[in-house]
XYZ file of C-alpha atoms in Angstrom:
581
model
C -54.216 12.492 59.506
C -53.867 8.700 60.086
C -50.445 7.195 59.764
C -49.597 5.120 56.790
C -49.102 2.127 59.072
C -50.914 1.539 62.339
C -48.083 -0.515 63.779
C -44.344 -0.308 63.547
C -42.616 -3.185 61.796
C -40.146 -4.753 64.144
C -38.598 -6.898 61.477
C -38.758 -7.376 57.727
C -40.357 -10.767 58.383
C -43.480 -8.920 59.617
C -44.306 -8.028 56.010
C -45.117 -11.698 55.322
C -48.817 -12.277 55.831
C -50.433 -15.449 57.129
C -51.583 -16.317 53.622
C -48.059 -16.200 52.179
C -46.179 -19.384 51.507
C -43.722 -20.106 54.296
C -40.086 -20.971 53.468
C -40.426 -24.679 54.347
C -43.600 -24.891 52.183
C -41.702 -23.307 49.334
C -39.060 -26.018 49.548
C -41.750 -28.727 49.487
C -43.419 -27.263 46.449
C -40.085 -27.071 44.614
C -39.667 -30.843 44.943
C -42.947 -31.374 43.093
C -42.068 -29.131 40.144
C -41.324 -30.969 36.902
C -39.636 -29.312 33.910
C -41.899 -28.831 30.933
C -40.434 -29.642 27.549
C -41.026 -26.800 25.114
C -41.183 -27.327 21.403
C -38.491 -25.449 19.570
C -39.541 -22.914 17.026
C -37.428 -24.142 14.155
C -38.210 -21.014 12.173
C -36.828 -18.724 14.847
C -33.184 -19.631 14.310
C -33.281 -19.990 10.551
C -30.688 -17.821 8.810
C -31.592 -16.012 5.644
C -29.709 -16.712 2.473
C -28.246 -13.213 2.663
C -26.779 -13.893 6.096
C -25.529 -17.492 6.220
C -23.860 -18.833 9.356
C -20.112 -18.253 9.368
C -19.303 -21.967 9.428
C -21.166 -22.508 6.155
C -19.205 -19.896 4.167
C -16.710 -21.308 1.675
C -13.706 -18.955 1.574
C -11.829 -18.215 -1.610
C -14.806 -17.745 -3.950
C -15.834 -14.164 -3.173
C -15.142 -11.039 -5.229
C -12.715 -8.472 -3.793
C -12.388 -4.812 -4.770
C -9.065 -3.170 -3.841
C -8.481 0.586 -3.639
C -5.051 2.051 -2.889
C -4.093 5.636 -2.095
C -0.639 7.170 -1.791
C 2.945 6.481 -2.758
C 4.529 3.788 -4.921
C 5.469 1.828 -1.770
C 1.794 1.634 -0.851
C 0.901 0.689 -4.420
C 3.396 -2.170 -4.267
C 1.766 -3.386 -1.038
C -1.617 -3.284 -2.769
C -0.270 -5.344 -5.677
C 1.086 -7.970 -3.281
C -2.232 -8.246 -1.432
C -4.130 -8.602 -4.719
C -1.748 -11.347 -5.868
C -2.129 -13.436 -2.735
C -5.915 -13.174 -2.760
C -6.104 -14.119 -6.439
C -3.719 -17.040 -5.941
C -5.946 -18.307 -3.154
C -8.974 -18.233 -5.447
C -10.659 -14.903 -4.757
C -11.690 -12.890 -7.807
C -10.189 -9.402 -7.935
C -12.737 -7.097 -9.536
C -12.630 -3.527 -10.836
C -16.348 -3.169 -10.122
C -16.835 -2.075 -6.518
C -20.600 -2.625 -6.691
C -20.316 -6.350 -7.427
C -17.625 -6.990 -4.808
C -18.384 -8.903 -1.601
C -15.527 -7.244 0.259
C -13.662 -3.942 -0.090
C -9.960 -3.881 0.765
C -9.016 -0.228 1.347
C -5.270 0.514 1.407
C -4.802 3.971 2.908
C -2.326 6.870 2.915
C -1.735 9.145 5.909
C 0.442 11.861 4.348
C -2.298 14.482 3.954
C -5.797 15.100 5.270
C -7.579 14.795 1.869
C -6.239 11.257 1.354
C -7.514 10.162 4.758
C -10.851 11.879 4.111
C -11.283 9.847 0.901
C -10.382 6.704 2.850
C -12.905 7.457 5.607
C -15.645 8.220 3.090
C -14.965 4.942 1.274
C -15.403 3.021 4.523
C -18.739 4.736 5.103
C -19.861 4.012 1.548
C -18.911 0.336 1.892
C -20.824 -0.009 5.138
C -23.883 1.676 3.648
C -23.703 -0.831 0.788
C -23.522 -3.761 3.252
C -20.009 -4.680 2.071
C -17.449 -6.450 4.217
C -14.486 -4.138 4.850
C -10.785 -4.730 5.480
C -8.514 -1.707 5.925
C -4.774 -1.557 5.370
C -1.986 0.974 4.891
C -0.563 3.766 6.994
C -3.754 5.244 8.495
C -4.874 2.238 10.595
C -1.263 1.301 11.353
C -0.609 4.744 12.825
C -3.999 5.212 14.544
C -5.859 1.906 14.890
C -8.122 3.216 17.674
C -9.882 5.887 15.648
C -13.649 5.779 16.071
C -14.401 5.153 12.392
C -12.143 2.069 12.444
C -13.970 0.364 15.314
C -15.039 -3.170 14.497
C -13.069 -3.290 11.234
C -10.383 -5.807 10.332
C -6.922 -4.272 9.927
C -3.831 -5.457 8.051
C -0.663 -3.745 9.292
C 1.919 -2.477 6.816
C 4.282 -5.326 7.736
C 1.557 -7.991 7.762
C 0.473 -7.933 4.105
C 1.575 -11.567 3.715
C -1.377 -12.517 5.958
C -4.051 -10.778 3.921
C -5.720 -14.092 2.992
C -6.282 -14.935 6.663
C -7.713 -11.529 7.480
C -10.044 -11.495 4.471
C -11.230 -15.051 5.178
C -12.065 -14.269 8.808
C -13.739 -10.992 7.856
C -15.984 -12.732 5.326
C -17.001 -15.111 8.113
C -18.093 -12.119 10.168
C -15.069 -11.835 12.453
C -12.892 -8.787 13.114
C -9.128 -9.377 12.926
C -6.303 -6.921 13.585
C -2.692 -7.701 12.694
C -0.410 -4.760 13.454
C 2.841 -6.393 14.581
C 6.350 -5.952 13.209
C 8.392 -8.548 11.309
C 11.481 -9.534 13.272
C 14.329 -12.013 12.979
C 16.180 -12.758 16.236
C 14.839 -9.509 17.656
C 15.925 -7.396 14.652
C 13.218 -5.586 12.704
C 12.880 -6.673 9.077
C 11.998 -4.650 5.995
C 8.563 -6.233 5.869
C 6.847 -9.151 4.162
C 8.809 -11.370 1.780
C 9.531 -10.015 -1.683
C 8.696 -13.280 -3.473
C 4.976 -13.204 -2.604
C 2.425 -13.561 -5.415
C 1.592 -10.194 -6.921
C -0.710 -8.620 -9.511
C 1.105 -5.694 -11.082
C -1.127 -2.768 -11.962
C 1.079 -2.438 -15.025
C 2.574 -5.806 -16.092
C 5.577 -3.952 -17.551
C 6.532 -2.134 -14.338
C 7.795 -3.765 -11.146
C 7.826 -1.674 -7.942
C 10.395 -2.942 -5.436
C 10.444 -1.594 -1.884
C 14.107 -1.679 -0.883
C 13.476 -0.627 2.724
C 10.708 0.580 4.983
C 10.766 3.448 7.456
C 13.451 6.111 7.752
C 16.068 7.640 10.044
C 14.397 11.031 10.382
C 11.763 12.419 12.755
C 10.185 15.194 10.676
C 7.743 17.142 12.790
C 4.979 17.141 10.139
C 5.199 13.477 9.119
C 2.537 10.957 10.071
C 4.033 8.207 7.888
C 6.823 7.741 10.435
C 4.170 6.638 12.964
C 3.122 3.870 10.563
C 6.355 2.761 8.871
C 8.688 3.316 11.821
C 12.482 3.301 11.790
C 14.671 2.170 8.921
C 14.626 -1.543 8.053
C 16.322 -2.648 4.815
C 15.996 -5.782 2.701
C 19.206 -7.729 1.982
C 20.827 -7.025 -1.386
C 20.538 -10.621 -2.572
C 16.752 -10.651 -2.018
C 16.344 -7.426 -3.987
C 18.490 -8.699 -6.860
C 16.521 -11.958 -6.949
C 13.265 -10.020 -7.115
C 14.588 -7.947 -10.019
C 15.669 -11.097 -11.895
C 12.263 -12.695 -11.398
C 10.555 -9.545 -12.676
C 12.586 -9.506 -15.883
C 11.793 -13.196 -16.394
C 8.100 -12.234 -16.301
C 8.439 -9.646 -19.057
C 8.952 -6.517 -16.924
C 10.936 -3.799 -18.697
C 11.024 -1.074 -16.013
C 11.825 -1.303 -12.318
C 11.039 1.368 -9.744
C 12.980 1.321 -6.487
C 10.900 2.835 -3.713
C 10.835 3.461 0.028
C 10.254 6.294 2.469
C 13.912 7.274 1.871
C 15.977 5.274 -0.645
C 19.119 7.241 0.223
C 19.174 5.759 3.729
C 19.106 2.194 2.357
C 21.447 -0.279 4.060
C 22.584 1.816 7.010
C 20.908 -0.659 9.363
C 22.468 -3.759 7.739
C 25.995 -2.559 7.008
C 25.712 -1.597 3.356
C 24.594 1.403 1.257
C 22.567 2.484 -1.757
C 25.406 2.604 -4.360
C 26.405 -0.966 -3.501
C 22.840 -2.132 -4.114
C 22.539 -0.191 -7.367
C 25.759 -1.611 -8.835
C 24.489 -5.123 -8.116
C 21.149 -4.357 -9.756
C 22.548 -2.867 -12.970
C 24.398 -6.142 -13.526
C 21.098 -7.965 -14.069
C 19.181 -5.332 -16.075
C 18.794 -6.590 -19.664
C 19.253 -4.371 -22.684
C 16.074 -2.458 -23.418
C 15.028 -2.267 -19.746
C 15.442 0.626 -17.317
C 15.768 1.291 -13.581
C 14.228 4.314 -11.846
C 15.420 5.398 -8.426
C 12.894 6.723 -5.913
C 12.931 9.584 -3.442
C 16.014 10.324 -1.349
C 16.520 13.014 1.269
C 19.584 15.306 0.930
C 21.556 14.168 4.030
C 21.918 10.567 2.881
C 22.926 11.278 -0.696
C 25.630 13.822 0.118
C 28.267 11.261 1.082
C 27.625 9.187 -2.054
C 27.547 11.938 -4.676
C 30.501 10.655 -6.737
C 29.157 7.086 -6.934
C 25.598 8.225 -7.512
C 26.698 10.360 -10.462
C 28.389 7.341 -12.036
C 25.288 5.183 -11.547
C 22.911 7.839 -12.901
C 25.090 8.000 -16.040
C 24.597 4.264 -16.641
C 22.672 3.657 -19.898
C 20.112 1.428 -18.159
C 19.421 3.811 -15.249
C 17.219 6.862 -15.679
C 19.103 10.117 -15.050
C 16.400 11.138 -12.601
C 16.358 11.820 -8.878
C 13.594 12.965 -6.545
C 15.113 15.097 -3.752
C 12.530 16.897 -1.557
C 13.695 20.316 -0.316
C 10.342 21.247 1.363
C 11.483 24.845 2.039
C 14.327 27.179 1.109
C 14.390 28.691 4.608
C 16.872 27.222 7.084
C 14.728 28.310 10.030
C 11.712 26.459 8.603
C 13.849 23.387 7.859
C 15.033 23.469 11.473
C 11.432 23.542 12.729
C 10.678 20.635 10.387
C 13.730 18.735 11.788
C 14.868 17.979 8.259
C 18.555 17.612 9.305
C 19.982 19.598 6.392
C 20.198 23.209 5.269
C 19.418 24.802 1.921
C 23.128 24.854 1.060
C 23.229 21.048 1.348
C 20.353 20.721 -1.112
C 22.005 23.111 -3.565
C 25.286 21.212 -3.300
C 23.566 17.943 -4.263
C 21.672 19.506 -7.175
C 24.636 21.498 -8.535
C 26.981 18.504 -8.362
C 24.571 16.141 -10.129
C 23.704 18.704 -12.807
C 27.413 19.073 -13.553
C 28.308 15.375 -13.509
C 25.092 14.008 -15.076
C 24.263 16.301 -18.012
C 20.520 16.676 -18.571
C 19.530 15.028 -15.279
C 15.959 15.599 -14.094
C 15.722 16.769 -10.485
C 12.236 16.581 -8.973
C 11.478 18.154 -5.619
C 8.694 18.804 -3.076
C 7.720 22.050 -1.345
C 5.345 22.580 1.599
C 3.549 25.934 1.631
C 2.480 27.443 4.933
C 4.392 25.309 7.429
C 3.854 26.615 10.999
C 6.045 29.636 11.616
C 6.808 30.257 7.915
C 7.120 34.013 7.374
C 6.690 36.004 4.188
C 10.472 36.237 3.931
C 10.816 32.461 4.329
C 8.358 31.939 1.488
C 10.189 34.460 -0.739
C 13.357 32.396 -0.325
C 11.463 29.341 -1.542
C 10.180 31.243 -4.575
C 13.751 32.326 -5.384
C 14.935 28.719 -5.261
C 12.289 27.637 -7.780
C 13.141 30.584 -10.039
C 16.806 29.632 -9.884
C 16.484 25.932 -10.717
C 13.187 25.855 -12.643
C 12.478 22.292 -11.600
C 10.684 20.408 -14.407
C 8.845 18.314 -11.803
C 7.632 20.106 -8.687
C 5.192 18.707 -6.105
C 3.511 21.618 -4.316
C 1.703 20.788 -1.067
C -0.320 23.070 1.143
C 0.495 22.234 4.764
C -2.022 20.054 6.584
C -1.539 19.467 10.336
C -1.659 15.721 10.905
C -3.009 14.536 14.275
C -0.351 13.383 16.704
C 2.541 15.177 14.994
C 4.568 17.951 16.702
C 3.761 20.351 13.845
C 0.052 20.058 14.605
C 0.691 21.670 18.008
C 2.692 24.595 16.606
C 1.113 28.026 15.938
C -0.496 27.671 12.513
C -0.228 29.953 9.494
C -3.714 31.299 8.628
C -5.524 29.145 6.084
C -5.945 32.056 3.658
C -2.199 32.715 3.717
C -1.384 29.054 3.090
C -3.805 28.970 0.189
C -2.360 32.156 -1.360
C 1.231 30.930 -1.075
C 0.264 27.652 -2.705
C -1.375 29.586 -5.529
C 1.634 31.913 -5.988
C 4.092 29.021 -6.173
C 1.859 27.149 -8.614
C 1.697 30.206 -10.867
C 5.485 30.476 -10.832
C 5.845 26.793 -11.712
C 3.473 27.122 -14.663
C 5.235 30.259 -15.943
C 8.016 28.306 -17.640
C 8.115 25.414 -20.101
C 11.054 23.074 -19.435
C 10.883 21.142 -22.713
C 10.516 23.783 -25.418
C 14.211 23.610 -26.335
C 13.936 19.860 -27.011
C 11.650 20.127 -30.011
C 13.500 18.687 -33.027
C 15.624 16.292 -30.956
C 15.890 12.571 -31.653
C 15.396 10.616 -28.417
C 15.421 7.019 -27.282
C 12.287 6.225 -25.266
C 10.819 3.217 -23.430
C 7.062 2.740 -23.950
C 5.300 1.379 -20.841
C 1.718 2.625 -20.437
C -1.343 4.331 -21.875
C -2.176 8.010 -21.372
C -5.085 9.021 -19.156
C -7.134 10.140 -22.144
C -6.344 6.838 -23.928
C -5.236 8.741 -27.041
C -1.501 8.007 -26.753
C 1.021 5.600 -25.318
C 3.321 7.028 -22.643
C 7.078 6.619 -22.925
C 10.053 8.065 -21.047
C 13.410 9.221 -22.373
C 16.729 8.620 -20.535
C 15.969 11.552 -18.195
C 12.541 10.131 -17.270
C 10.796 12.918 -19.133
C 7.367 11.962 -20.442
C 7.023 11.483 -24.192
C 3.669 10.721 -25.830
C 3.871 8.418 -28.869
C 1.265 7.035 -31.302
C -0.955 4.296 -29.916
C 0.618 1.430 -31.824
C 0.398 -1.920 -29.943
C 3.717 -2.966 -31.514
C 5.460 -0.235 -29.488
C 4.266 -1.295 -26.036
C 7.124 -2.569 -23.882
C 9.700 -1.605 -26.529
C 12.536 0.895 -26.579
C 12.319 2.983 -29.755
C 13.738 6.153 -31.233
C 11.427 9.118 -31.846
C 11.629 12.631 -33.260
C 10.237 15.238 -30.852
C 7.794 17.501 -32.699
C 5.855 19.181 -29.858
C 6.361 20.132 -26.210
C 3.971 20.973 -23.382
C 4.396 21.787 -19.706
C 4.558 18.158 -18.546
C 5.271 16.212 -21.738
C 6.698 16.028 -25.221
C 5.253 14.317 -28.286
C 7.375 12.069 -30.463
C 7.023 10.292 -33.794
C 8.831 6.923 -34.111
C 11.721 6.890 -36.565
C 10.990 4.343 -39.282
C 14.545 3.090 -39.789
C 15.478 2.973 -36.085
C 16.283 -0.210 -34.191
C 13.681 -1.437 -31.713
C 14.918 -2.958 -28.451
C 12.858 -5.546 -26.584
C 13.822 -5.832 -22.925
C 13.121 -9.532 -22.560
C 12.260 -12.479 -24.781
C 9.668 -13.451 -22.138
C 6.091 -12.480 -22.871
C 4.816 -10.011 -20.249
C 2.108 -11.301 -17.945
C -1.446 -10.474 -18.957
C -3.164 -7.671 -17.062
C -4.501 -9.178 -13.851
C -2.284 -12.273 -14.080
C -0.572 -13.307 -10.859
C 3.193 -12.859 -10.664
C 5.476 -15.047 -8.599
C 3.371 -18.228 -8.673
C 4.979 -21.609 -8.927
C 3.735 -23.564 -11.927
C 1.681 -25.929 -9.761
C -0.448 -22.997 -8.561
C -0.778 -21.132 -11.832
C -3.861 -22.939 -13.207
C -5.663 -22.760 -9.868
C -5.112 -19.018 -9.660
C -6.392 -18.547 -13.184
C -9.572 -20.614 -13.104
C -10.095 -21.917 -9.574
C -10.059 -25.587 -10.645
C -8.134 -28.545 -9.300
C -4.443 -28.219 -9.993
C -1.240 -30.074 -9.377
C -0.402 -31.263 -5.925
C 1.464 -29.094 -3.474
C 4.820 -30.883 -3.059
C 4.903 -30.562 0.716
C 1.246 -30.675 1.732
C 0.384 -33.552 -0.655
C -3.164 -32.257 -1.167
C -4.774 -30.779 -4.298
C -4.688 -26.998 -4.188
C -8.357 -26.353 -4.899
C -10.262 -29.371 -3.561
C -13.090 -28.562 -1.100
C -10.934 -29.543 1.859
C -7.995 -27.478 0.673
C -10.281 -24.491 0.266
C -10.571 -24.616 4.046
C -6.962 -25.563 4.524
C -5.445 -23.110 2.036
C -3.704 -21.366 4.890
C -1.016 -23.952 4.096
C -0.019 -22.091 0.897
C 3.777 -21.817 0.681
C 4.173 -18.033 0.802
C 2.344 -17.709 4.114
C 4.025 -17.957 7.500
C 2.880 -19.603 10.713
C 0.351 -17.962 12.990
C -2.374 -18.633 15.490
C -5.160 -17.748 13.071
C -4.002 -20.418 10.618
C -3.854 -23.114 13.270
C -7.269 -22.132 14.621
C -8.876 -22.042 11.151
C -7.340 -25.371 10.151
C -8.448 -27.008 13.415
C -12.003 -25.724 13.086
C -12.158 -26.891 9.464
C -10.972 -30.386 10.391
C -13.446 -30.528 13.263
C -16.286 -29.539 10.921
C -15.375 -32.317 8.500
C -15.260 -34.919 11.296
C -18.659 -33.787 12.623
C -20.208 -34.072 9.164
C -18.834 -37.598 8.741
C -20.058 -38.586 12.222
C -23.635 -37.375 11.751
C -23.719 -38.630 8.196
C -22.755 -42.090 9.453
C -25.476 -42.017 12.134
C -28.175 -41.154 9.602
C -27.165 -43.904 7.185
C -26.616 -46.472 9.932
C -22.878 -46.826 9.168
């Protein structure tokens, strides 16, 4: 069979035939080549109206839909973000379909909450919505696959929500996950005097600190909120005063652990509470949030005095989680069941009628049948009127997720058994016929009643009379259910109004200076910012609104302002060329 080649190639140059252009000829030809001007296809680069170039988008005119999951701390963060966006000019809408951007504020406590969050992201993307995510999920795990390409607002960066939303609407992805610090010391978070839209204009939620001192093995929130960082007392008192001046009649103090407040700044919870009760007007009430047993033990005497104050609800949320010391040790809860009982017994004795709410986790890794029986006995003993029952969910990245798990069927059965025990008793039956003083603050879910609370923060349903809203009235209890009582207002009783100030309208922005109020309400030109000396809602200030007084310095603001100024100069330059100026 003949060879593929009759001769052996001595060199790669042998491949070049006599007809091929030689290297020096190639160089000669190159000198005689002239570039050909091609006509641009002007239609090729044209953007559709649905996808305008980012530099042509006017920020501050879009509609934003905000969804928040989780605790009252997270709800407060959501209210602050809504307030800043509305003050800037964005329209906050309750209709997710008409929104241009979805702001999803997440909770990482349990798997179902994160599943809802993930599904909402998917739904937004399918609907071609811009998406910004916030809250504990992206703060704790920003590298999750379903968060790729999304803008993220960290839990301590909520004061920069306007920047993140603006850049996201332009098509950019921004992630702000840093911590607030002052001279190297971690702060409680964003400022408390930011603009805010309260979900309920009558209720102000104040976060007194962020993070905690514990390291519970099941807790994912610790990964997001970090170690304890408390706000100074004077800032918290100022926020309370401002709230009352805006018609608020009920304040909720919240955090991951209110009992640990102040340990990082040389003060404590009772000191804060005594300062706050000094500024609470007659007819208004203060509700204290969750506290873990270790940090309330040393303040029991003072806490009893405070909880007996007429303008403080005799209510405390103290999670026990389990009545087994071995389970509590595996959870790293830093207390034993005896500590919990000591707190509850002392407060029940010193604060007659006090409501103690608690949490229980069913099916924590390693929980035996005997451990669970101890928990059932605890509930039988105290018959808690408010009990939060949680089936254990292993959260990724937590030590408890790596422990040997209780079978799912066992967890489910224990949750069911505890729920049945809880529903076997009615805590309010003995109160039928009583005359109680209640504060009316909201509407019931079925919209048939107004919801009020008595001095023990027990829920009382009253007739839906608009004259009662925001007032403290006396009622006769005529019916009791598992979670509520029903009361009829007493005709000759005195009605207390917490403040002479009219409450803000639903959706109205709290914390705005007067010069910004009209701009936030209707997006028109307003008074002049005293320091910037530019109208708040002129076209230029729409680009430059990063100068608003509640926002702090940052690279994004400088970059956006510089680009905006450059765009204006370019428009003037080309406009002058066309007109011959």
